[in-house]
Coordinates of C-alpha atoms in Angstrom, one line a residue:
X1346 CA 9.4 -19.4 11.4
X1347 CA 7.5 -20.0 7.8
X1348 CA 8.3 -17.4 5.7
X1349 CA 8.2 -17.5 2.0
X1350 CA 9.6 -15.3 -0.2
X1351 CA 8.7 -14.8 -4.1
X1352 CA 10.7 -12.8 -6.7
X1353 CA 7.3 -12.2 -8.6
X1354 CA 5.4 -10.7 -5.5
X1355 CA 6.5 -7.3 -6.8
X1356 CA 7.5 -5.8 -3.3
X1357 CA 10.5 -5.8 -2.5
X1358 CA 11.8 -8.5 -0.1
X1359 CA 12.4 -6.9 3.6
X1360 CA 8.6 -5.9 2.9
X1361 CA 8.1 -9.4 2.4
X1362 CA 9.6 -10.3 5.0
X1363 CA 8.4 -7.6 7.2
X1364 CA 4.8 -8.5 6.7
X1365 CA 4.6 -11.8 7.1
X1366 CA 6.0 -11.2 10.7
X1367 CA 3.8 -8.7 11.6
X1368 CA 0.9 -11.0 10.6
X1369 CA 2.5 -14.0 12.8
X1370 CA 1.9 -11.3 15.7
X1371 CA -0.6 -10.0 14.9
X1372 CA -2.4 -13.7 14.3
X1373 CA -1.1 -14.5 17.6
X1374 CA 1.8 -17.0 16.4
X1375 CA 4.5 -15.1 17.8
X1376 CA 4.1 -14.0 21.2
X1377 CA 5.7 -11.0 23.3
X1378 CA 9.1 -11.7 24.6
X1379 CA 9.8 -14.4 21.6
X1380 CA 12.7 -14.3 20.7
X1381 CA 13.2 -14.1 16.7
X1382 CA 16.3 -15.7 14.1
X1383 CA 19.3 -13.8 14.1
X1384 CA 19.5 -11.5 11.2
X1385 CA 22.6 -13.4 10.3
X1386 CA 20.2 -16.9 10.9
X1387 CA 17.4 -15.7 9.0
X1388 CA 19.6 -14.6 5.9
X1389 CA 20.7 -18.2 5.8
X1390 CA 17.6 -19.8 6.1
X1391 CA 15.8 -17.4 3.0
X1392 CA 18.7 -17.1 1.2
X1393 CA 19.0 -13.3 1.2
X1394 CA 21.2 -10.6 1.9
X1395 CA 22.2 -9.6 6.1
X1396 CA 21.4 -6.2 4.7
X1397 CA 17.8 -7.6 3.6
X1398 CA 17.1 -8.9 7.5
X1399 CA 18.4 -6.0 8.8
X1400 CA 16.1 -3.4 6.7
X1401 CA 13.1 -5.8 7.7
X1402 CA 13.8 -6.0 11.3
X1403 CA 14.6 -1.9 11.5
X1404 CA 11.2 -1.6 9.8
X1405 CA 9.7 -4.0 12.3
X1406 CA 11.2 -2.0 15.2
X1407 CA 10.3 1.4 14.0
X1408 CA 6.6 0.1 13.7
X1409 CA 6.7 -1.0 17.2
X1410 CA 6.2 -5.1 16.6
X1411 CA 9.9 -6.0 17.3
X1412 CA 12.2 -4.3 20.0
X1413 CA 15.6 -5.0 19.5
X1414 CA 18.9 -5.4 22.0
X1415 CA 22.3 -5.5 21.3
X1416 CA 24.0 -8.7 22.2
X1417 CA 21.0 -10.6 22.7
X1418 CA 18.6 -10.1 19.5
X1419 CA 15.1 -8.9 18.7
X1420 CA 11.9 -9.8 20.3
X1421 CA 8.5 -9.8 19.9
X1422 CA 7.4 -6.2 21.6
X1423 CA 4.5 -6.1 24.5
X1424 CA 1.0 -6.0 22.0
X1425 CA -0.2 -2.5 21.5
X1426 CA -3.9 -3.1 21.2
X1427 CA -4.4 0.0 19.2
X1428 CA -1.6 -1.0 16.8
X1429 CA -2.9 -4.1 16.0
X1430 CA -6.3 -2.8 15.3
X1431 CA -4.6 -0.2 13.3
X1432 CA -2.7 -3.1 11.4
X1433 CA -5.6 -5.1 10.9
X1434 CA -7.2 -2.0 9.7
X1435 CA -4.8 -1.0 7.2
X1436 CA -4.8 -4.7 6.3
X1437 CA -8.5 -4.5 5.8
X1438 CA -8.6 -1.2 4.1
X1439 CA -6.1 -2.4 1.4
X1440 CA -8.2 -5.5 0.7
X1441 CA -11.7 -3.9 0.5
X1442 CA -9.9 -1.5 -2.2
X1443 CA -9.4 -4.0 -4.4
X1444 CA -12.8 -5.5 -4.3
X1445 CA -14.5 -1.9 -5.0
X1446 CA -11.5 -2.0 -8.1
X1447 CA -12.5 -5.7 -9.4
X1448 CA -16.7 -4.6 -8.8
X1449 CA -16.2 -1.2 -10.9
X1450 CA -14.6 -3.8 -13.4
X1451 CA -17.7 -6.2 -13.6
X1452 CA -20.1 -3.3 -13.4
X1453 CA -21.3 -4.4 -9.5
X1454 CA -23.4 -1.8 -8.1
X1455 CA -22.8 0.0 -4.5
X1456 CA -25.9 -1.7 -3.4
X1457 CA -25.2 -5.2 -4.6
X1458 CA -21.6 -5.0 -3.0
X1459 CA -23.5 -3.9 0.5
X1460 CA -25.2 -6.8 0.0
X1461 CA -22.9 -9.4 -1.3
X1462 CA -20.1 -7.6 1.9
X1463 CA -23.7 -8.2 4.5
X1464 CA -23.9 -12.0 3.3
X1465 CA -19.9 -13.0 3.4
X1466 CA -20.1 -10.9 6.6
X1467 CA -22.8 -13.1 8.2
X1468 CA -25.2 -10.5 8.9
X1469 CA -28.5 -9.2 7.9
X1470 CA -29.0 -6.5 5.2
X1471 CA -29.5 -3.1 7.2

């Protein structure tokens, strides 16, 4: 597992760490039933506190992507199909905020956003 942490992100890193395994789910990377890195094993590998893991994976578990057994480790939970929307969503929803903040910036008008979002999209104006 690829995960990359950065001290000038700004979130905090069990965030980090939480999100970039939700999007190796959610991307289809991780499958249900996979079996994850110990906490102990993953606090090795990124160089960061068993208390760091353990918030991510509790964060992980509460959200539904992980499920987690004693004695035998966490694992990738059975797909939710609404969750994942709802991730993707959220995902979606925090990225589009930005480009309304960076358009209000450059003085971009509603109507050439619509059409500049229609063109990336691949569809026709409506």
């Amino acid at each position: 597992m690829n995960i990359i942490i950065s001290n000038l992100n700004g979130k905090p890193i069990y965030e980090q760490i939480a999100s970039q395994i939700k999007a190796l789910i959610i991307s289809g990377q991780l499958h249900e039933g996979d079996m994850l890195p110990s906490m102990r094993l993953l606090a090795k590998e990124l160089r960061v506190s068993v208390i760091t893991t353990k918030r991510a994976y509790e964060e992980l578990e509460r959200e539904g992507f992980i499920t987690s057994q004693t004695g035998k480790g966490s694992f990738v939970a059975g797909k939710n199909a609404e969750l994942v929307r709802e991730a993707q969503l959220q995902k979606l929803e925090e990225q589009l905020t930005q480009a309304i903040e960076t358009a209000r910036i450059g003085n971009v008008s509603l109507e050439e956003l619509q059409e500049m979002l229609a063109l990336l999209y691949g569809g026709e104006e409506s």
